[in-house]
Short mmCIF file of C-alpha atoms and ligand atoms in Angstrom, two decimals:
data_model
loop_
_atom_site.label_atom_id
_atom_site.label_comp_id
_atom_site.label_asym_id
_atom_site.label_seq_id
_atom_site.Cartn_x
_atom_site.Cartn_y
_atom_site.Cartn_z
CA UNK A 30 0.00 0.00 0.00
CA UNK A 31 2.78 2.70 -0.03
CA UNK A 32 1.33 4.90 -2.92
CA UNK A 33 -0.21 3.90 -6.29
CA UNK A 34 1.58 1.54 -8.45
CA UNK A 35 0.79 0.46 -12.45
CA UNK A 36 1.93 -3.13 -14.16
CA UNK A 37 1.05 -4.61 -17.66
CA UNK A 38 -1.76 -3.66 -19.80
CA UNK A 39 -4.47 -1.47 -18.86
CA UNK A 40 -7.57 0.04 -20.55
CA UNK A 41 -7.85 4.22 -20.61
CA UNK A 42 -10.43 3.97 -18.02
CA UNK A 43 -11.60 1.53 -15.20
CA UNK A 44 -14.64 -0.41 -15.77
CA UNK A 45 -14.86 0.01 -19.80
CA UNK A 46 -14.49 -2.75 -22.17
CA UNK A 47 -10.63 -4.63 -22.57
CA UNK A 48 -10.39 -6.88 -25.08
CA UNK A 49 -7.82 -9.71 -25.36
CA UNK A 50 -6.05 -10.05 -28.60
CA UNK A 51 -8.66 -12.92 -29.88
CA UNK A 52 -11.45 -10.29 -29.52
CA UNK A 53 -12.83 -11.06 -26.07
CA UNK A 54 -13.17 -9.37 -22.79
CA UNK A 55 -10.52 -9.47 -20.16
CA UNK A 56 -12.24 -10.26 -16.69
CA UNK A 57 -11.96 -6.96 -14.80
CA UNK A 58 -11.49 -7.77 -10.34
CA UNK A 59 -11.71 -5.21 -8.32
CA UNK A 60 -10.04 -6.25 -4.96
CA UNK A 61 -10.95 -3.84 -2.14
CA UNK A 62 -10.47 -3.57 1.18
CA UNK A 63 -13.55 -2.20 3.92
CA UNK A 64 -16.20 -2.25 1.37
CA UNK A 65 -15.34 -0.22 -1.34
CA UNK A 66 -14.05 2.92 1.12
CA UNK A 67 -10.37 1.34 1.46
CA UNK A 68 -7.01 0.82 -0.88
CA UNK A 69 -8.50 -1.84 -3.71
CA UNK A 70 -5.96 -2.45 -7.29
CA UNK A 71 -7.83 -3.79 -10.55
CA UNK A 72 -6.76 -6.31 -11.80
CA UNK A 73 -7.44 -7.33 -15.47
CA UNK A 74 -7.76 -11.72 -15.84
CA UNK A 75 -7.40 -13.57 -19.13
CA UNK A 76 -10.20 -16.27 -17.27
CA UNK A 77 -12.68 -14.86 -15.00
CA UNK A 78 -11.35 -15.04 -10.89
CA UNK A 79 -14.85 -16.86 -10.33
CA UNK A 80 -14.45 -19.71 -11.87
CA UNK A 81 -13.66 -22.36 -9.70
CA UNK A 82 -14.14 -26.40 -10.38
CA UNK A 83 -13.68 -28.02 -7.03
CA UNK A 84 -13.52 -26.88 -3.45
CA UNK A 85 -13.73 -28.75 -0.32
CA UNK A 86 -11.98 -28.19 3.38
CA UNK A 87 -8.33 -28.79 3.05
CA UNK A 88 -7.61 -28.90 6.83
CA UNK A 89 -8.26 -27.10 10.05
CA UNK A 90 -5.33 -25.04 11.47
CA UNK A 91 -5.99 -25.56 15.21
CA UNK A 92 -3.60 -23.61 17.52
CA UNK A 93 -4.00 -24.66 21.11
CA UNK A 94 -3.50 -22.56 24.15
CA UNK A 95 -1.58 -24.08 26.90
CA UNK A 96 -4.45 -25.91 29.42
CA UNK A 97 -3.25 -23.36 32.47
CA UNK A 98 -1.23 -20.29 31.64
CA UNK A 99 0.71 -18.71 34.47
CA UNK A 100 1.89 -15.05 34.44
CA UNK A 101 5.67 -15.05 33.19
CA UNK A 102 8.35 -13.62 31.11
CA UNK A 103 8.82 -16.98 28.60
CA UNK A 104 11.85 -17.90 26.16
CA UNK A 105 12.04 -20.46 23.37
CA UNK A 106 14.77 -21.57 21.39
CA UNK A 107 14.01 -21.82 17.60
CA UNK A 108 17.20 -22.10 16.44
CA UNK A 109 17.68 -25.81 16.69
CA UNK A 110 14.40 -26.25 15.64
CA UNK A 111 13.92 -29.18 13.02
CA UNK A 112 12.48 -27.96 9.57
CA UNK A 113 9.55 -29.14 8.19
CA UNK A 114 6.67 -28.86 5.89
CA UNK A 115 6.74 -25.57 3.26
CA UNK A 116 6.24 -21.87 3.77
CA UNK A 117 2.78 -22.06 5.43
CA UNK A 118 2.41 -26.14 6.72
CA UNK A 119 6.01 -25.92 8.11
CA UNK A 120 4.54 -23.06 10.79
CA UNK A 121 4.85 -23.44 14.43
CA UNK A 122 2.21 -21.21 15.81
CA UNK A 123 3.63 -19.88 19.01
CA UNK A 124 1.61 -17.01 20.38
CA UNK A 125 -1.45 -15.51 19.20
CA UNK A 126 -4.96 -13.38 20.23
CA UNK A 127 -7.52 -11.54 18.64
CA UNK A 128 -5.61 -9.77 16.58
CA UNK A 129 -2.23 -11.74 15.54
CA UNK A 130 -0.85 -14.84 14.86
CA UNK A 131 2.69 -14.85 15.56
CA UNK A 132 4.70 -18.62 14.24
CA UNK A 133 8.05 -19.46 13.09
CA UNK A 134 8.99 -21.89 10.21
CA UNK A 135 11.74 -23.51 8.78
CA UNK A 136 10.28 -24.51 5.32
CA UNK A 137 12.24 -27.47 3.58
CA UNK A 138 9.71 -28.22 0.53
CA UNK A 139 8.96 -25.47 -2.31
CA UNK A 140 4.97 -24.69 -1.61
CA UNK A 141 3.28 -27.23 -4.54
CA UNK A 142 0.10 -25.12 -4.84
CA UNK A 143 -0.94 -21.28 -4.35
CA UNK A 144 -2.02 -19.63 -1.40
CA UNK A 145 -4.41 -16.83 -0.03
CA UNK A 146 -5.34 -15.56 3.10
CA UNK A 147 -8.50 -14.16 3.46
CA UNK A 148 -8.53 -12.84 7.29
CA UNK A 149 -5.25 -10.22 7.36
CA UNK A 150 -2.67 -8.94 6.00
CA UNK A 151 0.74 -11.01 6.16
CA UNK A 152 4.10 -9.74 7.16
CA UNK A 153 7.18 -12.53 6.67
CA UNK A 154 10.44 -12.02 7.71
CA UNK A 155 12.99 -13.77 6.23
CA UNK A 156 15.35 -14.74 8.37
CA UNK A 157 17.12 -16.88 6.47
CA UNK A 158 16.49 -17.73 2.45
CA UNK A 159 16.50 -16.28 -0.62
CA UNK A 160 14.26 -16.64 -3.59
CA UNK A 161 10.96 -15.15 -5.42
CA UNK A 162 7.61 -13.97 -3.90
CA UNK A 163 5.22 -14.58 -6.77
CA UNK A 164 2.30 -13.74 -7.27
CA UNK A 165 -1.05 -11.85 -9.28
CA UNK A 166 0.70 -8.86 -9.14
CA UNK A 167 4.21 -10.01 -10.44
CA UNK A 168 7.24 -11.22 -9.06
CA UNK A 169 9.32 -9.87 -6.23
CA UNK A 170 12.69 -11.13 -5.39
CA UNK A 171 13.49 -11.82 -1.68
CA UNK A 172 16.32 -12.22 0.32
CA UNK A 173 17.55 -12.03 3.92
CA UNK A 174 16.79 -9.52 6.29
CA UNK A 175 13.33 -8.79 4.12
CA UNK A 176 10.14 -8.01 5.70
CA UNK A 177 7.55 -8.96 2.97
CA UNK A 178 4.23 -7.58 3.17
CA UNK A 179 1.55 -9.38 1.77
CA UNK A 180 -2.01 -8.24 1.38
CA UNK A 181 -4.88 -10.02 2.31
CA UNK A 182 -6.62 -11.04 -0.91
CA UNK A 183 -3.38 -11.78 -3.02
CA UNK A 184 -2.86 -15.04 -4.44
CA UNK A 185 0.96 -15.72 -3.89
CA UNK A 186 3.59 -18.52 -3.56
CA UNK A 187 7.20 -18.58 -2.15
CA UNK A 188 10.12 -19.88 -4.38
CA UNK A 189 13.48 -20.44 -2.08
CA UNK A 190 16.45 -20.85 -4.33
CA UNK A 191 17.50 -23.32 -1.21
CA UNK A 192 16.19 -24.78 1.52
CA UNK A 193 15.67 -25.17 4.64
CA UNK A 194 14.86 -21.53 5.00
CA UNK A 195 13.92 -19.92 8.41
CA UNK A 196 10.65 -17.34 8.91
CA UNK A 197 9.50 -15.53 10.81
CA UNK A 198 5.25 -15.11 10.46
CA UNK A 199 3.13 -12.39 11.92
CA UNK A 200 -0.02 -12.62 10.67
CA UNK A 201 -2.57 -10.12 10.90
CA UNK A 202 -6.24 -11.46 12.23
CA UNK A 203 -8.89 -8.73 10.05
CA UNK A 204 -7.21 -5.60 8.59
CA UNK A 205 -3.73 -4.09 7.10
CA UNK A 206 -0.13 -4.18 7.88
CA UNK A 207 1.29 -0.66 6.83
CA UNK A 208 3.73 1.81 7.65
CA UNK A 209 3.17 4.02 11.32
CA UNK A 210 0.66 6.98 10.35
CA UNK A 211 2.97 9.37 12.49
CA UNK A 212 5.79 8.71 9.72
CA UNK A 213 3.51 9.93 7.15
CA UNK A 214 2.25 12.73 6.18
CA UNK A 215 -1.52 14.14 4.65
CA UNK A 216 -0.39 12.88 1.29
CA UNK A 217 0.65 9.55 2.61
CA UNK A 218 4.28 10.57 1.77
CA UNK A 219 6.81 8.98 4.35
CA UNK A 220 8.51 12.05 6.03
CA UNK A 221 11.51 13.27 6.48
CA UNK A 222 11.77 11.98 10.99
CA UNK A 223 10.96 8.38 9.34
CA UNK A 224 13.90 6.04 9.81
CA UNK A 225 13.08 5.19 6.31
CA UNK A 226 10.90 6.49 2.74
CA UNK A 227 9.78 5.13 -0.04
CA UNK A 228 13.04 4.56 -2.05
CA UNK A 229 13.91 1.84 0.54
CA UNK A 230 10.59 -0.30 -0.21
CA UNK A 231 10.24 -2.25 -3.37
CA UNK A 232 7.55 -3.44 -4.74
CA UNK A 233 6.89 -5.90 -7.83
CA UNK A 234 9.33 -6.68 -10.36
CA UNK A 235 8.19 -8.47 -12.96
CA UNK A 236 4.58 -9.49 -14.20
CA UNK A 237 4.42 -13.01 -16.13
CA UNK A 238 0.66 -13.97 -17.66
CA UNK A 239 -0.15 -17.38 -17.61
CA UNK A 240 -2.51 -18.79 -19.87
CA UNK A 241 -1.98 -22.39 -19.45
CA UNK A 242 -4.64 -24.66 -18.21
CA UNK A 243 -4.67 -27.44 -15.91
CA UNK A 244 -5.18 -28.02 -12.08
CA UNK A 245 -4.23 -25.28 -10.17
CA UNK A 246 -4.61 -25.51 -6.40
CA UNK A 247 -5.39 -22.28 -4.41
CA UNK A 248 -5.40 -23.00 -0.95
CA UNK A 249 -7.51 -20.06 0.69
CA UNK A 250 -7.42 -19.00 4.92
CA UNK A 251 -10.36 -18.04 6.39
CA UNK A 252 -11.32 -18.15 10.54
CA UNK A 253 -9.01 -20.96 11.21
CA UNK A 254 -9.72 -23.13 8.18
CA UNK A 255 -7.69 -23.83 5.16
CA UNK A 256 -9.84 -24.41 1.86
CA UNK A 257 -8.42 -25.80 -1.65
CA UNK A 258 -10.13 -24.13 -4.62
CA UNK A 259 -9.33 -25.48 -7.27
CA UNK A 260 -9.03 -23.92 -11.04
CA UNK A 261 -8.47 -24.84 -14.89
CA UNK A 262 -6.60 -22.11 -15.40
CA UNK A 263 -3.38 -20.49 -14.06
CA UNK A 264 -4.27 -17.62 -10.85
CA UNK A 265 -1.63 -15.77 -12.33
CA UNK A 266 -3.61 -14.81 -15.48
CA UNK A 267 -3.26 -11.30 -14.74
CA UNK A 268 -2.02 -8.83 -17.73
CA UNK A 269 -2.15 -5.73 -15.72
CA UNK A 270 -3.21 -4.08 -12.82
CA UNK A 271 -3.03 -0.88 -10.53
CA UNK A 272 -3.62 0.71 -7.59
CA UNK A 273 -2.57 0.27 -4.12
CA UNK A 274 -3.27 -3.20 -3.01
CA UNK A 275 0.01 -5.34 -3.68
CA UNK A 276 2.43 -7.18 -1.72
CA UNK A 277 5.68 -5.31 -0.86
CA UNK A 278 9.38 -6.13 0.74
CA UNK A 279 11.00 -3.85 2.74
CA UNK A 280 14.86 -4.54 4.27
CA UNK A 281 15.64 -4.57 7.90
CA UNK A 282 19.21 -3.59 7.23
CA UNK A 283 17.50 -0.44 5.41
CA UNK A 284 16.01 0.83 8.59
CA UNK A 285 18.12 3.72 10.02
CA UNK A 286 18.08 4.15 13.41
CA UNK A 287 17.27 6.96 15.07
CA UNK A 288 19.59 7.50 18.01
CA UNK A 289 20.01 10.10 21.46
CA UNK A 290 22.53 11.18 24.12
CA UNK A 291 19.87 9.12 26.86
CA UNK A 292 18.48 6.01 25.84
CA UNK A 293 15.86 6.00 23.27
CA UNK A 294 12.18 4.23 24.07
CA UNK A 295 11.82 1.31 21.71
CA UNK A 296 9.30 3.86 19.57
CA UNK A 297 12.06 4.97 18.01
CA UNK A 298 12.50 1.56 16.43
CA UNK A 299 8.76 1.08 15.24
CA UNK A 300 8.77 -0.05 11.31
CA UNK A 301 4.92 -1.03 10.66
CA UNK A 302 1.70 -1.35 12.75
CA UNK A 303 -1.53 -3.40 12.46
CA UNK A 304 -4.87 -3.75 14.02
CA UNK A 305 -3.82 -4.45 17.89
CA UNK A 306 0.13 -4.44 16.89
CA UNK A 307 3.25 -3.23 16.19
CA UNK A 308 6.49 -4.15 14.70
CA UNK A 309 9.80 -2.63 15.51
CA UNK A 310 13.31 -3.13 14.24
CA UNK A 311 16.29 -3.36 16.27
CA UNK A 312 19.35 -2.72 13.87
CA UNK A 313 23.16 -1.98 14.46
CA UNK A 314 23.51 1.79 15.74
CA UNK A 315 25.32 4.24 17.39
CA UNK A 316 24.46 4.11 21.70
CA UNK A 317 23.56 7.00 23.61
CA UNK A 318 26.34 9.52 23.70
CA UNK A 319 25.47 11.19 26.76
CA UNK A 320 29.04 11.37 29.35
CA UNK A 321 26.78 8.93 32.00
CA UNK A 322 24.01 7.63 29.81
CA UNK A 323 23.24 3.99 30.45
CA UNK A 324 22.74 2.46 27.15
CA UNK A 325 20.77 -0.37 28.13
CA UNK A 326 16.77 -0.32 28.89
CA UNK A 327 15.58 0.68 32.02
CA UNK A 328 13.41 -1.73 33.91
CA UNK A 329 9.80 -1.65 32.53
CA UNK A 330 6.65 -2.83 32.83
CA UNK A 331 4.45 -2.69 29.63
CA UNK A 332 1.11 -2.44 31.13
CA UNK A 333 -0.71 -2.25 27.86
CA UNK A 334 1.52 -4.43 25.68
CA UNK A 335 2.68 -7.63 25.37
CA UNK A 336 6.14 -7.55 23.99
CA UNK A 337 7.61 -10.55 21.81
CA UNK A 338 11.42 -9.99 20.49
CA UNK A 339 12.76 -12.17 17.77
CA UNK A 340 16.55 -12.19 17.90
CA UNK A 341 18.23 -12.42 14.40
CA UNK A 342 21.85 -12.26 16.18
CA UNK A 343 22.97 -12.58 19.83
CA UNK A 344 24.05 -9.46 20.40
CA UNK A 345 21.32 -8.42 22.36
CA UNK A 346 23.43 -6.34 25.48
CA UNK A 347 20.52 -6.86 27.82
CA UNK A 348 19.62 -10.03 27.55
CA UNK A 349 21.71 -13.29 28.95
CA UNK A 350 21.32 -16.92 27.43
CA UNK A 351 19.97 -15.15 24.28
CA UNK A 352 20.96 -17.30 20.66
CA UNK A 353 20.13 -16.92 17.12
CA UNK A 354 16.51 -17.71 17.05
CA UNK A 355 15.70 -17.25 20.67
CA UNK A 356 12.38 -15.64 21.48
CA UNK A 357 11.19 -13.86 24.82
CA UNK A 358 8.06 -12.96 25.78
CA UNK A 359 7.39 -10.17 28.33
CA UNK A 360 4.06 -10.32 29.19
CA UNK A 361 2.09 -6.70 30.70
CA UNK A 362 1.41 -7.48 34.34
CA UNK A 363 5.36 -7.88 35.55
CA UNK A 364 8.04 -5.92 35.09
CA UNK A 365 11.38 -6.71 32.75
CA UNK A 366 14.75 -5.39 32.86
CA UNK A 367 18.38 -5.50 31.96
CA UNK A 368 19.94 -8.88 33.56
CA UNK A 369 22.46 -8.66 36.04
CA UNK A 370 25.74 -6.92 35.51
CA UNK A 371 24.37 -5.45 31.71
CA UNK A 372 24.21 -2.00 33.15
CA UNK A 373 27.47 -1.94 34.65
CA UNK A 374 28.64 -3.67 31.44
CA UNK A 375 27.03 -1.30 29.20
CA UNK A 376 28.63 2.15 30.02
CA UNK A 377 30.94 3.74 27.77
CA UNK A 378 29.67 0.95 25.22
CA UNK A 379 29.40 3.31 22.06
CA UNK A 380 27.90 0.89 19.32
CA UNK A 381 25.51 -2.21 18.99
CA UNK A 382 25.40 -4.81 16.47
CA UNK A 383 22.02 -5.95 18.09
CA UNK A 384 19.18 -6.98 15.31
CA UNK A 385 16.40 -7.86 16.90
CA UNK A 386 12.58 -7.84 14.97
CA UNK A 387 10.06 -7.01 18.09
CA UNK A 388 5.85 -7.00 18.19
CA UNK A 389 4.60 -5.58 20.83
CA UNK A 390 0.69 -5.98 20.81
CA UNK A 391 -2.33 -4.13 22.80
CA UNK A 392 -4.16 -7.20 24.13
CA UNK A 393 -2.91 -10.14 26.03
CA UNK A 394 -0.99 -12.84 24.09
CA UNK A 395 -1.75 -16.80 24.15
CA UNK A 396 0.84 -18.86 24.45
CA UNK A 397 0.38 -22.40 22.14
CA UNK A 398 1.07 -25.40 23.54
CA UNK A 399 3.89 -26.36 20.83
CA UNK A 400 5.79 -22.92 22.15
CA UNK A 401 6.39 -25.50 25.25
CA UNK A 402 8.05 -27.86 23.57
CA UNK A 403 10.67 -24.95 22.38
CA UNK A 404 10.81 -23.15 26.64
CA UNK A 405 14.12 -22.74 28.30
CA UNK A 406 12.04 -22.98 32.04
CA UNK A 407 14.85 -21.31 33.62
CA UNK A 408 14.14 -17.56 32.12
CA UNK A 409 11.92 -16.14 34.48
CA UNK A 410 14.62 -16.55 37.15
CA UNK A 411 17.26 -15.10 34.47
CA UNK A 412 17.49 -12.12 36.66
CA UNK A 413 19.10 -13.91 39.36
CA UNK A 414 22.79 -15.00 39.32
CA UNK A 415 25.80 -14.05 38.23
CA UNK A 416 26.51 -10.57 35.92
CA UNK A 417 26.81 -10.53 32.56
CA UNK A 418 30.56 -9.94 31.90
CA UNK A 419 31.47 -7.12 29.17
CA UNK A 420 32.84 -9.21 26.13
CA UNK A 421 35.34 -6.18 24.33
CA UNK A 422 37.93 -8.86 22.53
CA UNK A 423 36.42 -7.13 19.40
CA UNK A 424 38.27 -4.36 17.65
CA UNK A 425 35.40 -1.68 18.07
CA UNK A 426 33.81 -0.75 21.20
CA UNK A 427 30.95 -3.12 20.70
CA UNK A 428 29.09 -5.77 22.77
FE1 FE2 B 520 11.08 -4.55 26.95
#
């Protein structure tokens, strides 16, 4: 959705007559979001979009809470975690509510049909992978350290030059995933306080029309139900479209911090927001500069937030035990804090090398039952025990 976008063919005006080159009418779509009074594209089909053969439940996609949760900060370990399934069956749903789905995969089969989800927008981060999002709207190349931001409504597929590849899912329950409305401005223009614009966000590359026929396989999301629709032609029959409803990529190592003399609230590092969430990006940056700041949070308690970090390195100064792939959850209720001896280790630090992808969401989080099976039990008493000692056998000033 970042501003309004053209691919392919398109007729003068919308809703006139397009003609294919054998004389009849391209099938125009119009796919909107909130009833006609939200961001919609047209799209312009060789087949019509309606014209399905076969449907029938594929599978339900039950996530179950744990039986009796207990109020308490939480870490899993998905870094050893085996891989399995493709993009969307290799997900291990860890957290969720109302608003959010939050999972982790590590996909080792290429997805063999199509996929849609009906309920929210998607965000993916890609932790680890490269290879083509396609889709009805064209082709967009992928790599690591890409958010990818997928409308709800857009018929897409992964393509991983290798596998296994490691994601990260946040999927949005009902509405958008778009860029904070304080970074914009009455045009919709990013401006100039955002830690990034529109020259850092790409959007598709390359729009292929199929025409072929056969059995295509369209497996389609809705309330906690996966449903293959089946077609005789190819869903990416598209010859052109516009407007502002298309999936888009966006690099974590683009975002540029924003940085103080005292430490900076975690705000500072917000990249998108949804209904009920947000997502923020913690990236390699200067610390605070102040002659006695403390670079390291302050203890906190998030009384309206739940607050989930993903850690893409383990260079996380605050945090002890932390590896590639850990997750912690810090519930609202209790409060969190740097771990012993990260304070004292922290002063005069002057950089991080800390990347770190966070949600932090409005209304309590669930935890699933296969999180469990991922728990290091031992976090909630993290903050006992003996400091954190300063690592500097680098050659910068960096921990
Ligand atoms: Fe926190």
């Amino acid at each position: 959705m970042p501003w309004y976008v053209r691919m392919g063919q398109l007729p003068p005006k919308r809703h006139i007559q397009f003609r294919r080159p054998d004389g009849g009418l391209y099938a125009e779509e119009v796919l909107g979001t909130e009833g006609f009074s939200g961001i919609q594209s047209i799209l312009y089909h060789y087949y019509p979009p309606t014209r399905v053969k076969e449907f029938h439940t594929c599978y339900e996609r039950r996530i179950e809470p744990i039986e009796e949760p207990v109020l308490q900060h939480r870490h899993f370990r998905t870094g050893e975690m085996p891989p399995s399934g493709d993009a969307i069956t290799g997900r291990v749903e860890l957290m969720f509510n109302e608003n959010v789905i939050f999972s982790v995969a590590r996909p080792i089969e290429q997805m063999d049909y199509f996929y849609k989800n009906a309920d929210g927008d998607d965000l993916i981060f890609v932790h680890e992978g490269t290879g083509k999002l396609e889709s009805q709207f064209g082709h967009l190349r992928f790599r690591e350290g890409d958010y990818l931001i997928i409308p709800h409504g857009t018929i897409w597929r992964l393509v991983f030059d290798a596998l296994p590849a490691k994601l990260v899912w946040i999927e949005a329950i009902g509405g958008q995933i778009e860029t904070p409305k304080r970074y914009r401005n009455e045009y919709g223009q990013l401006m100039e306080h955002s830690p990034y614009c529109e020259r850092d966000i790409r959007t598709p590359e390359e729009l292929e029309t199929r025409t072929d026929t056969g059995d295509f396989e369209v497996r389609i999301h809705r309330r906690g139900r996966v449903y293959a629709y089946h077609y005789e032609h190819h869903p990416f029959d598209v010859v052109g479209w516009d407007g502002y409803v298309y999936p888009w990529a966006f690099n974590i190592h683009d975002f540029e911090p924003i940085t103080g003399r005292i430490h900076m609230p975690p705000p500072i590092h917000q990249t998108f927001e949804g209904p009920g969430f947000v997502v923020c990006s913690f990236c390699p940056r200067m610390l605070d500069y102040h002659p006695q700041a403390i670079p390291v949070p302050y203890n906190h308690s998030n009384l309206d937030s739940d607050e989930v970090l993903y850690y893409v390195n383990k260079k996380f100064g605050s945090r002890r035990g932390i590896e590639v792939g850990s997750i912690t959850l810090h519930p609202s209720g209790i409060p969190h804090g740097p771990q012993p001896g990260a304070v004292e280790a922290s002063l005069g630090a002057t950089h991080t090398e800390e990347m770190a992808v966070m949600m932090d969401t409005f209304r309590p989080l669930q935890v699933a039952k296969a999180a469990l099976e991922l728990e290091d039990p031992n976090y909630p008493y993290s903050w006992l025990g003996a400091p954190i000692q300063r690592d500097d056998s680098g050659k910068t000033d960096t921990w």
